[in-house]
Coordinates of C-alpha atoms in Angstrom, one line a residue:
X1 CA -6.6 13.8 -18.4
X2 CA -7.1 10.2 -17.8
X3 CA -9.4 10.6 -14.8
X4 CA -11.5 13.3 -16.5
X5 CA -11.8 10.9 -19.5
X6 CA -12.9 7.9 -17.2
X7 CA -15.7 10.5 -15.9
X8 CA -16.7 11.1 -19.5
X9 CA -16.8 7.2 -20.1
X10 CA -19.0 6.3 -17.0
X11 CA -21.4 9.6 -17.7
X12 CA -21.7 8.2 -21.3
X13 CA -22.3 4.7 -20.4
X14 CA -24.8 5.7 -17.5
X15 CA -26.7 7.6 -19.9
X16 CA -26.6 4.9 -22.5
X17 CA -27.9 2.1 -20.0
X18 CA -30.7 4.5 -18.4
X19 CA -32.0 5.1 -22.0
X20 CA -32.2 1.3 -22.2
X21 CA -33.9 0.8 -19.1
X22 CA -30.6 -1.3 -17.9
X23 CA -29.4 -1.1 -14.4
X24 CA -26.1 1.1 -13.9
X25 CA -25.0 -0.2 -10.7
X26 CA -21.7 -1.8 -12.6
X27 CA -20.4 -0.1 -15.5
X28 CA -17.3 -2.6 -15.8
X29 CA -15.1 0.2 -17.0
X30 CA -11.6 -1.2 -17.4
X31 CA -8.8 -1.6 -19.9
X32 CA -9.4 -2.6 -23.1
X33 CA -8.4 -6.1 -24.3
X34 CA -5.0 -6.6 -25.9
X35 CA -4.9 -5.3 -29.5
X36 CA -7.9 -3.0 -29.5
X37 CA -7.5 0.7 -30.4
X38 CA -8.7 2.3 -27.4
X39 CA -8.1 3.5 -24.1
X40 CA -11.3 2.3 -21.6
X41 CA -13.4 -0.3 -22.3
X42 CA -16.7 -1.6 -20.7
X43 CA -17.5 -5.2 -20.1
X44 CA -21.1 -4.6 -18.6
X45 CA -22.6 -6.5 -21.3
X46 CA -21.2 -9.6 -19.7
X47 CA -23.2 -8.7 -16.7
X48 CA -26.3 -7.5 -18.4
X49 CA -26.6 -10.4 -21.1
X50 CA -29.0 -12.4 -18.7
X51 CA -31.3 -9.7 -17.9
X52 CA -31.4 -8.6 -21.6
X53 CA -31.8 -12.3 -23.0
X54 CA -29.3 -11.7 -25.3
X55 CA -25.5 -12.9 -26.1
X56 CA -23.1 -10.4 -24.8
X57 CA -22.0 -9.1 -28.3
X58 CA -25.4 -8.1 -28.9
X59 CA -25.8 -6.1 -25.7
X60 CA -22.4 -4.4 -26.5
X61 CA -23.7 -3.3 -29.8
X62 CA -27.0 -1.8 -28.4
X63 CA -25.2 -0.2 -25.6
X64 CA -22.5 1.4 -28.2
X65 CA -25.3 2.6 -30.4
X66 CA -27.1 4.5 -27.5
X67 CA -24.0 6.5 -26.6
X68 CA -23.8 10.0 -27.8
X69 CA -19.9 10.4 -27.9
X70 CA -20.3 14.4 -29.1
X71 CA -22.3 15.2 -25.6
X72 CA -18.6 14.4 -23.9
X73 CA -15.4 16.5 -24.4
X74 CA -13.0 13.7 -23.8
X75 CA -14.9 11.1 -25.9
X76 CA -14.2 10.7 -29.8
X77 CA -15.9 7.5 -30.2
X78 CA -17.4 4.3 -28.6
X79 CA -17.7 1.1 -30.6
X80 CA -18.6 -2.7 -29.7
X81 CA -16.4 -5.3 -30.4
X82 CA -17.0 -8.8 -29.3
X83 CA -18.7 -8.3 -25.8
X84 CA -16.8 -5.0 -25.1
X85 CA -17.8 -1.3 -25.6
X86 CA -14.7 0.5 -26.3
X87 CA -13.9 4.0 -26.1
X88 CA -11.5 6.2 -28.0
X89 CA -10.4 9.4 -26.6
X90 CA -10.8 12.8 -28.4
X91 CA -7.9 15.2 -29.4
X92 CA -8.9 17.4 -26.7
X93 CA -7.9 14.5 -24.3
X94 CA -4.4 14.4 -26.2
X95 CA -3.9 18.0 -26.1
X96 CA -5.2 18.4 -22.7
X97 CA -2.6 16.0 -21.5
X98 CA 0.3 17.7 -22.7
X99 CA -1.0 20.9 -21.1
X100 CA -1.7 19.5 -17.8
X101 CA 1.6 17.5 -17.5
X102 CA 3.6 20.7 -17.8
X103 CA 2.9 21.2 -13.9
X104 CA 5.9 19.9 -11.6
X105 CA 3.3 18.6 -9.2
X106 CA 1.9 16.3 -12.1
X107 CA 0.2 13.0 -10.7
X108 CA -0.9 14.7 -7.2
X109 CA -4.5 14.1 -6.5
X110 CA -7.0 16.4 -5.1
X111 CA -6.8 16.7 -1.4
X112 CA -8.9 14.1 0.2
X113 CA -9.1 15.8 3.9
X114 CA -8.4 12.5 5.4
X115 CA -5.4 12.0 7.7
X116 CA -3.3 8.8 7.5
X117 CA -0.7 7.6 10.0
X118 CA 2.0 4.9 8.3
X119 CA 3.9 2.9 10.8
X120 CA 7.1 1.1 8.9
X121 CA 10.2 -0.2 10.0
X122 CA 10.3 -0.3 13.7
X123 CA 13.1 -2.5 14.2
X124 CA 14.0 -3.1 17.6
X125 CA 16.9 -0.5 18.7
X126 CA 19.5 -3.0 19.8
X127 CA 21.9 -2.4 16.9
X128 CA 22.2 -1.6 13.3
X129 CA 19.6 -2.0 11.1
X130 CA 19.9 -5.5 9.7
X131 CA 19.4 -5.9 5.6
X132 CA 16.9 -8.9 6.0
X133 CA 14.4 -6.3 7.1
X134 CA 15.3 -3.7 4.3
X135 CA 11.9 -4.2 2.7
X136 CA 9.8 -2.7 5.3
X137 CA 11.8 0.8 5.2
X138 CA 11.8 0.7 1.5
X139 CA 8.0 -0.5 1.0
X140 CA 6.7 1.6 4.0
X141 CA 8.3 4.9 2.8
X142 CA 7.0 4.3 -1.0
X143 CA 3.5 3.4 0.8
X144 CA 3.5 6.7 2.6
X145 CA 4.8 8.7 -0.6
X146 CA 1.9 6.9 -2.6
X147 CA -0.8 7.7 0.1
X148 CA 1.0 11.3 0.1
X149 CA 0.6 11.8 -3.6
X150 CA -2.9 10.7 -3.5
X151 CA -4.1 13.8 -1.6
X152 CA -3.9 12.6 1.9
X153 CA -2.5 14.5 5.0
X154 CA 0.2 11.5 5.8
X155 CA 2.3 11.0 8.9
X156 CA 5.3 8.3 8.7
X157 CA 5.8 6.6 12.4
X158 CA 8.7 4.6 13.8
X159 CA 7.3 2.6 16.6
X160 CA 10.1 2.3 19.1
X161 CA 10.2 -0.7 21.4
X162 CA 11.8 0.9 24.4
X163 CA 10.1 -1.2 27.2
X164 CA 10.6 -4.8 26.3
X165 CA 13.2 -7.2 28.1
X166 CA 15.9 -6.8 25.0
X167 CA 16.0 -3.2 26.0
X168 CA 16.4 -4.2 29.9
X169 CA 19.2 -6.3 28.8
X170 CA 20.9 -4.0 26.5
X171 CA 20.5 -1.1 29.3
X172 CA 22.0 -3.5 32.0
X173 CA 24.7 -4.6 30.0
X174 CA 25.9 -0.9 29.0
X175 CA 26.0 -0.1 32.5
X176 CA 27.9 -2.9 33.8
X177 CA 30.5 -3.8 30.9
X178 CA 33.4 -1.5 30.0
X179 CA 35.2 -1.2 26.7
X180 CA 38.1 -3.4 27.9
X181 CA 35.3 -6.3 28.7
X182 CA 34.2 -6.2 25.3
X183 CA 35.5 -8.9 22.3
X184 CA 35.8 -6.7 19.4
X185 CA 36.1 -3.3 17.8
X186 CA 33.2 -1.5 16.2
X187 CA 32.6 -2.4 12.8
X188 CA 32.0 1.2 11.8
X189 CA 32.4 4.5 13.3
X190 CA 28.9 4.7 14.1
X191 CA 27.0 4.9 17.6
X192 CA 24.6 1.8 16.6
X193 CA 28.0 -0.2 15.6
X194 CA 29.4 0.9 18.8
X195 CA 27.1 0.0 21.5
X196 CA 25.6 -3.3 19.8
X197 CA 29.0 -4.9 21.2
X198 CA 27.4 -4.1 24.6
X199 CA 24.2 -5.9 23.9
X200 CA 25.9 -9.0 22.4
X201 CA 28.2 -9.0 25.4
X202 CA 25.0 -9.1 27.7
X203 CA 23.3 -11.9 26.1
X204 CA 26.4 -14.0 25.9
X205 CA 27.2 -13.6 29.7
X206 CA 23.7 -14.4 30.3
X207 CA 23.7 -17.5 28.5
X208 CA 27.4 -18.7 29.3
X209 CA 28.3 -16.7 32.5
X210 CA 28.4 -18.0 36.0
X211 CA 24.8 -19.0 37.4
X212 CA 25.0 -17.2 40.7
X213 CA 26.4 -14.1 38.4
X214 CA 23.6 -14.3 36.0
X215 CA 20.9 -14.9 38.7
X216 CA 22.2 -11.4 40.1
X217 CA 22.1 -9.9 36.7
X218 CA 18.3 -11.4 35.9
X219 CA 17.4 -9.9 39.4
X220 CA 18.7 -6.2 38.1
X221 CA 17.3 -6.8 34.7
X222 CA 13.9 -7.6 36.1
X223 CA 14.0 -4.5 38.2
X224 CA 14.6 -2.1 35.0
X225 CA 11.6 -4.1 33.5
X226 CA 9.4 -3.5 36.6
X227 CA 10.8 0.3 36.7
X228 CA 9.5 0.7 33.2
X229 CA 6.1 -0.4 34.1
X230 CA 5.8 1.7 37.1
X231 CA 6.8 4.9 34.9
X232 CA 9.9 5.3 37.4
X233 CA 11.7 8.3 35.7
X234 CA 15.0 7.6 36.8
X235 CA 14.7 3.9 35.1
X236 CA 13.0 5.5 31.9
X237 CA 16.2 7.9 31.8
X238 CA 18.5 5.1 32.2
X239 CA 16.9 3.0 29.4
X240 CA 16.7 6.1 27.0
X241 CA 20.2 6.8 27.0
X242 CA 20.8 3.5 25.3
X243 CA 17.9 3.7 23.0
X244 CA 18.2 7.1 21.6
X245 CA 21.9 6.5 21.0
X246 CA 21.5 3.3 19.0
X247 CA 18.2 4.7 17.2
X248 CA 20.5 7.8 16.0
X249 CA 22.7 5.5 14.3
X250 CA 19.9 3.3 12.8
X251 CA 18.5 6.8 11.8
X252 CA 21.4 7.6 9.6
X253 CA 21.4 4.2 7.8
X254 CA 17.7 4.6 6.9
X255 CA 18.0 7.9 5.6
X256 CA 20.2 6.7 2.9
X257 CA 17.5 4.7 1.5
X258 CA 16.0 7.5 1.9
X259 CA 13.3 6.6 4.6
X260 CA 12.5 9.5 6.9
X261 CA 9.8 9.5 9.8
X262 CA 7.7 12.5 11.2
X263 CA 7.7 10.8 14.8
X264 CA 9.7 8.3 16.8
X265 CA 6.5 7.1 19.1
X266 CA 7.9 5.0 22.2
X267 CA 6.0 2.3 24.0
X268 CA 7.0 3.5 27.2
X269 CA 4.7 6.7 26.1
X270 CA 1.6 4.2 26.6
X271 CA 3.1 2.9 30.1
X272 CA 3.6 6.5 31.5
X273 CA 0.4 7.8 30.4
X274 CA -1.5 4.8 31.9
X275 CA -2.9 3.9 28.5
X276 CA -1.7 0.2 28.9
X277 CA -3.2 -0.2 32.3
X278 CA -6.6 0.8 31.2
X279 CA -6.1 -1.6 28.0
X280 CA -5.4 -4.4 30.7
X281 CA -8.5 -3.4 32.8
X282 CA -10.7 -4.0 30.3
X283 CA -9.0 -7.1 28.7
X284 CA -9.5 -8.5 32.3
X285 CA -13.1 -8.0 32.2
X286 CA -13.8 -9.9 29.0
X287 CA -15.4 -13.5 29.2
X288 CA -12.6 -14.6 26.7
X289 CA -9.8 -13.6 29.4
X290 CA -8.2 -16.4 31.4
X291 CA -5.3 -17.0 33.7
X292 CA -3.3 -19.6 32.5
X293 CA 0.1 -20.8 32.8
X294 CA 1.1 -18.2 35.0
X295 CA 0.1 -15.3 32.5
X296 CA -3.3 -13.4 31.8
X297 CA -4.4 -14.7 28.1
X298 CA -7.2 -13.7 25.7
X299 CA -8.9 -16.4 23.9
X300 CA -9.6 -15.8 20.2
X301 CA -11.4 -18.8 19.1
X302 CA -14.5 -17.0 18.1
X303 CA -12.2 -15.1 15.4
X304 CA -11.0 -18.4 14.0
X305 CA -7.6 -17.9 15.9
X306 CA -6.7 -21.0 17.8
X307 CA -3.6 -19.0 19.6
X308 CA -4.3 -17.0 22.8
X309 CA -3.1 -13.5 22.8
X310 CA -1.0 -13.3 26.3
X311 CA -1.5 -9.7 27.4
X312 CA 0.0 -9.7 31.2
X313 CA 2.9 -11.6 32.9
X314 CA 2.6 -13.1 36.3
X315 CA 4.9 -10.4 37.7
X316 CA 2.6 -7.8 36.4
X317 CA 4.6 -6.6 33.7
X318 CA 2.9 -6.2 30.0
X319 CA 4.0 -7.7 26.6
X320 CA 4.8 -5.8 23.0
X321 CA 1.2 -7.0 22.1
X322 CA -0.3 -5.1 25.3
X323 CA 1.4 -2.0 24.9
X324 CA 0.7 -1.8 20.9
X325 CA -3.0 -2.4 21.8
X326 CA -2.8 1.0 23.5
X327 CA -0.7 2.3 20.7
X328 CA -3.2 1.6 18.1
X329 CA -6.3 3.2 20.3
X330 CA -4.2 6.4 20.5
X331 CA -3.7 6.1 16.6
X332 CA -7.4 5.6 16.0
X333 CA -8.2 8.6 18.2
X334 CA -5.7 10.9 16.4
X335 CA -6.0 9.7 12.8
X336 CA -8.8 8.6 10.3
X337 CA -6.7 5.6 9.0
X338 CA -3.6 3.6 10.4
X339 CA -1.5 1.7 7.8
X340 CA 0.8 -1.0 9.5
X341 CA 3.8 -2.3 7.3
X342 CA 4.7 -5.9 8.9
X343 CA 6.8 -8.8 7.7
X344 CA 4.9 -12.0 6.8
X345 CA 6.2 -13.8 10.0
X346 CA 3.9 -11.1 12.0
X347 CA 0.6 -12.3 10.0
X348 CA -0.6 -14.0 13.2
X349 CA 0.0 -11.1 15.5
X350 CA -1.7 -8.7 12.9
X351 CA -4.7 -11.2 13.3
X352 CA -4.6 -11.3 17.2
X353 CA -4.3 -7.5 17.0
X354 CA -7.6 -6.7 14.7
X355 CA -9.5 -9.4 16.9
X356 CA -8.5 -7.8 20.2
X357 CA -9.0 -4.3 19.0
X358 CA -12.6 -5.2 17.6
X359 CA -13.2 -6.9 21.2
X360 CA -12.0 -3.7 22.7
X361 CA -14.6 -1.6 20.7
X362 CA -12.6 -0.2 17.9
X363 CA -13.6 0.3 14.3
X364 CA -10.7 -2.0 12.8
X365 CA -12.0 -0.7 9.3
X366 CA -9.6 2.1 10.4
X367 CA -6.9 -0.2 10.3
X368 CA -4.8 -1.8 7.3
X369 CA -1.7 -4.0 7.3
X370 CA 0.8 -4.6 4.4
X371 CA 2.3 -7.8 4.8
X372 CA 5.6 -8.5 2.9
X373 CA 7.9 -11.3 2.2
X374 CA 11.5 -11.3 3.0
X375 CA 14.1 -10.9 0.3
X376 CA 17.3 -13.6 -0.5
X377 CA 20.3 -11.6 -0.6
X378 CA 23.4 -11.9 -2.8
X379 CA 26.2 -13.8 -2.4
X380 CA 29.7 -12.3 -2.1
X381 CA 31.0 -9.7 0.2
X382 CA 27.4 -9.6 1.7
X383 CA 28.2 -12.5 3.6
X384 CA 31.7 -12.4 4.9
X385 CA 30.9 -11.2 8.5
X386 CA 30.1 -14.9 10.1
X387 CA 28.0 -14.1 13.5
X388 CA 27.1 -10.5 12.9
X389 CA 25.0 -10.7 9.9
X390 CA 24.3 -8.4 7.0
X391 CA 23.6 -4.7 7.7
X392 CA 21.8 -2.3 5.6
X393 CA 25.0 0.0 5.4
X394 CA 27.1 -3.1 3.8
X395 CA 24.3 -3.5 1.1
X396 CA 24.1 0.2 0.4
X397 CA 28.0 0.6 0.2
X398 CA 28.4 -2.2 -2.1
X399 CA 25.5 -0.9 -4.5
X400 CA 27.3 2.3 -4.7
X401 CA 30.5 0.7 -5.5
X402 CA 29.1 -1.6 -8.0
X403 CA 27.2 1.4 -9.7
X404 CA 30.5 3.3 -9.8
X405 CA 32.2 0.4 -11.5
X406 CA 29.2 0.2 -14.2
X407 CA 29.3 4.0 -14.8
X408 CA 33.2 3.9 -15.1
X409 CA 32.9 1.1 -17.6
X410 CA 30.5 2.9 -19.9
X411 CA 32.5 5.9 -20.1
X412 CA 35.0 6.5 -22.6
X413 CA 38.5 8.2 -22.2
X414 CA 36.9 11.4 -24.1
X415 CA 33.4 11.7 -22.2
X416 CA 35.5 11.5 -19.0
X417 CA 37.7 14.3 -20.0
X418 CA 35.1 16.7 -21.4
X419 CA 31.8 15.9 -19.7
X420 CA 32.0 13.8 -16.7
X421 CA 33.9 14.9 -13.7
X422 CA 34.8 12.7 -10.5
X423 CA 32.2 14.6 -8.6
X424 CA 29.4 13.6 -11.3
X425 CA 30.6 10.0 -11.2
X426 CA 30.2 9.9 -7.3
X427 CA 26.9 11.4 -7.5
X428 CA 25.6 9.4 -10.4
X429 CA 26.9 6.2 -8.2
X430 CA 24.8 7.4 -5.3
X431 CA 21.7 7.9 -7.1
X432 CA 22.0 5.0 -9.2
X433 CA 23.1 2.4 -6.9
X434 CA 20.9 3.2 -4.0
X435 CA 18.1 3.7 -6.3
X436 CA 18.6 0.3 -7.8
X437 CA 18.5 -1.4 -4.5
X438 CA 15.3 0.3 -3.7
X439 CA 13.7 -0.1 -6.9
X440 CA 14.4 -3.6 -7.4
X441 CA 12.8 -4.2 -4.1
X442 CA 9.8 -1.9 -4.4
X443 CA 9.1 -3.2 -7.6
X444 CA 7.9 -6.7 -6.6
X445 CA 4.4 -7.4 -5.3
X446 CA 5.2 -7.4 -1.3
X447 CA 3.7 -10.7 -0.6
X448 CA 6.2 -12.4 -3.0
X449 CA 9.4 -13.3 -1.8
X450 CA 12.2 -12.3 -4.1
X451 CA 15.8 -12.9 -4.7
X452 CA 18.0 -9.6 -5.0
X453 CA 20.4 -10.2 -7.8
X454 CA 23.1 -7.2 -8.6
X455 CA 23.2 -7.7 -12.5
X456 CA 19.4 -7.0 -13.0
X457 CA 19.2 -4.4 -10.6
X458 CA 22.1 -2.3 -12.1
X459 CA 21.2 -3.1 -15.4
X460 CA 21.0 -0.1 -17.4
X461 CA 19.6 -1.9 -20.3
X462 CA 16.9 -4.0 -18.8
X463 CA 13.8 -3.0 -16.8
X464 CA 15.6 -1.7 -13.9
X465 CA 16.2 1.7 -11.8
X466 CA 19.2 2.8 -14.0
X467 CA 17.1 1.9 -17.4
X468 CA 14.0 4.5 -15.7
X469 CA 16.5 7.0 -14.5
X470 CA 18.3 7.4 -17.9
X471 CA 15.1 8.1 -19.5
X472 CA 14.6 11.2 -16.9
X473 CA 18.1 12.3 -17.6
X474 CA 17.5 12.0 -21.5
X475 CA 14.6 14.3 -21.0
X476 CA 16.5 16.9 -19.2
X477 CA 19.3 16.3 -21.9
X478 CA 16.9 17.2 -24.6
X479 CA 15.5 19.9 -22.9
X480 CA 18.8 21.5 -21.9
X481 CA 20.3 21.1 -25.7
X482 CA 17.1 23.2 -26.6
X483 CA 18.0 25.6 -24.0
X484 CA 14.7 25.0 -21.6
X485 CA 13.9 23.9 -18.4
X486 CA 10.6 22.9 -19.3
X487 CA 8.3 23.4 -22.4
X488 CA 8.4 26.0 -25.0
X489 CA 6.0 29.0 -23.8
X490 CA 4.0 28.3 -26.8
X491 CA 3.2 25.1 -28.6
X492 CA 0.5 23.7 -30.6
X493 CA -0.3 20.2 -29.2
X494 CA -2.5 19.2 -31.9
X495 CA 0.4 18.6 -33.9
X496 CA 1.2 15.5 -32.2
X497 CA -0.3 13.0 -34.5
X498 CA 2.0 10.1 -34.9
X499 CA 1.5 6.8 -33.4
X500 CA 4.5 7.2 -31.2
X501 CA 3.5 10.6 -30.0
X502 CA -0.2 9.5 -29.1
X503 CA 1.0 6.2 -27.5
X504 CA 3.4 8.2 -25.3
X505 CA 0.7 10.7 -24.3
X506 CA -1.4 7.8 -23.3
X507 CA 0.6 6.5 -21.1
X508 CA 1.6 9.9 -19.4
X509 CA -1.8 10.6 -19.0
X510 CA -2.4 7.8 -16.9
X511 CA 0.1 8.7 -14.1
X512 CA -2.6 10.0 -11.9
X513 CA -4.8 6.9 -12.1
X514 CA -2.0 4.8 -11.4
X515 CA -1.4 6.9 -8.4
X516 CA -5.1 6.5 -7.4
X517 CA -5.0 2.8 -7.9
X518 CA -1.4 2.3 -6.1
X519 CA -3.0 4.2 -2.9
X520 CA -6.5 2.5 -3.1
X521 CA -4.6 -0.7 -2.8
X522 CA -1.3 0.2 -1.0
X523 CA 0.8 -1.4 -3.7
X524 CA 3.3 1.0 -4.6
X525 CA 4.8 -1.7 -6.9
X526 CA 2.1 -0.7 -9.5
X527 CA 3.8 2.7 -9.7
X528 CA 7.1 1.0 -10.6
X529 CA 5.5 -1.1 -13.4
X530 CA 4.2 2.2 -14.7
X531 CA 7.8 3.8 -14.7
X532 CA 9.2 0.7 -17.2
X533 CA 5.8 1.3 -19.4
X534 CA 6.6 5.0 -19.8
X535 CA 10.4 4.3 -20.2
X536 CA 9.6 1.9 -23.0
X537 CA 7.1 4.2 -24.8
X538 CA 9.2 7.5 -24.5
X539 CA 12.3 5.3 -26.0
X540 CA 10.3 4.3 -28.9
X541 CA 9.1 8.1 -29.4
X542 CA 12.9 9.0 -29.1
X543 CA 13.5 6.8 -32.0
X544 CA 10.7 7.5 -34.2
X545 CA 10.1 11.4 -34.0
X546 CA 13.5 13.2 -33.9
X547 CA 13.0 16.4 -31.5
X548 CA 16.0 18.7 -32.3
X549 CA 17.1 17.5 -35.6
X550 CA 17.7 20.3 -38.4
X551 CA 14.9 19.2 -40.6
X552 CA 12.0 19.1 -38.0
X553 CA 9.7 21.8 -38.6
X554 CA 10.0 24.5 -35.8
X555 CA 6.1 24.2 -34.4
X556 CA 6.5 20.4 -34.7
X557 CA 9.8 20.7 -32.5
X558 CA 8.2 22.8 -29.9
X559 CA 5.3 20.4 -29.6
X560 CA 7.6 17.4 -29.2
X561 CA 9.6 19.4 -26.6
X562 CA 6.4 19.8 -24.8
X563 CA 5.7 16.3 -24.8
X564 CA 9.5 15.7 -23.5
X565 CA 8.5 17.8 -20.8
X566 CA 5.5 16.0 -19.8
X567 CA 7.4 12.9 -19.9
X568 CA 10.2 13.9 -17.6
X569 CA 7.4 15.5 -15.0
X570 CA 5.5 11.9 -15.4
X571 CA 8.4 9.6 -14.9
X572 CA 10.6 12.1 -12.3
X573 CA 7.5 12.2 -10.1
X574 CA 6.8 8.5 -10.5
X575 CA 10.5 7.7 -9.4
X576 CA 9.9 10.3 -6.6
X577 CA 6.8 8.3 -5.2
X578 CA 9.2 5.2 -5.4
X579 CA 11.7 7.1 -3.4
X580 CA 14.2 6.7 -6.1
X581 CA 16.4 9.6 -7.5
X582 CA 15.7 11.1 -10.8
X583 CA 19.1 12.2 -12.1
X584 CA 19.4 15.3 -14.2
X585 CA 22.2 13.9 -16.1
X586 CA 24.0 10.2 -16.2

């Protein structure tokens, strides 16, 4: 209803401005000022004051008087207050909100017909997923979910670096060392933890081994890199043995978040189909291409970038950036838009990529990059493995354990015996623990650095995942107690007149617009902000408007149950967009 209300407001403003012979190119529709009893407002009077030759408050009065509210289904009234024209929605708006939010798909926008590929995570397959990169799959998956909810045809891709020196070193080490040569046992019984020991052993050998042996190893490593560049099938298969095994373990960790992918696109794909060779040939033809310091480079001064892009080594091997150029051109050929989620340390590479793609004749408006800052991690258990870093599995295991302790602390003996089983505790701990990590990270603006704090993330009383999840569980509990899964078959939404009911309806109604905003700006954290708002508003409604008490009129009870059902769909779908579980009970 909010989107329909906004359409009515825009139509009313356009008609009024036309009747006043004023331009309609900027209607200034926005949220009303603090404390104003309205759902939308227009600040157009600010823009038009100079043209009219009157102060903004006078212009606002003229606009408000020219609006015929009765001509619009969802507009109750329009009035001037200071320089703003404020719009109050009609009863049809509130009643329509209750009806529309009964759909389990509430919040999904109409199909756009646009195909979008979202690339995120793309960590090198050299070992377990490191928690320092956890913001990438969390933000990336949420961006993909938002775009999907907004009606786009979305694919989620993981770009696999299987052609660089790191993978050549890894392959060589795996083929040349035995279990007996390794210095430690795997930290977990997972393939990525098993094989990463070979990678570490190989790097240690190259750094500290006998010079003659290291020289021989470097020759073999170079041969692997050259074989990949040449498209040699045997070399490719050798490398993929390592890549696919490690990637399998990494996928298990990512699925816990959850972060799932439609396709794992490998760099070698673009070497094997000659796309990279084509890119290199075209780059060499540019006036900006120079051969310096034993490498082909691209000067990008005209784009305000003072660091050259190196695209070909003297030995004929390409770099990650070169192969990624071919990758992006493939995206442009197959999708309407490409979104890439990158750490802030890749800001320069992103600028170089955009500039080079433009030189190559591509429409870089197709490409959007979401940059994020890193997360400062908690102290304690998380930093005990000196020298090996902190893995995502460690963080998620501790999250579940802490959530389990919190749940058990909140249970008294009777509720444990009569209502909550050990299986329930385990389920809730998993949903709340992992949800808390994900929510705490995705709820912050990506470009801002954050410090992850356990007490804040798992606080059932504060603005956290458990706080919002509990509201969803409370909605389910109320409906369960009434013997319902959703709203009653018949209800009269016009009975929802109390301030707390209307305020909750206003928040519920805005959910589709929140999805629209998050998708337009690629900012899923605005959905998290919305979940906190709806949770707070629902709790006020729950305190002030009894639903199942004996003294509540039956018709009012059914209307409020319908509002509870609408709230359940709004908060549940908002949590889903964030990739956070919406528990039925807690």
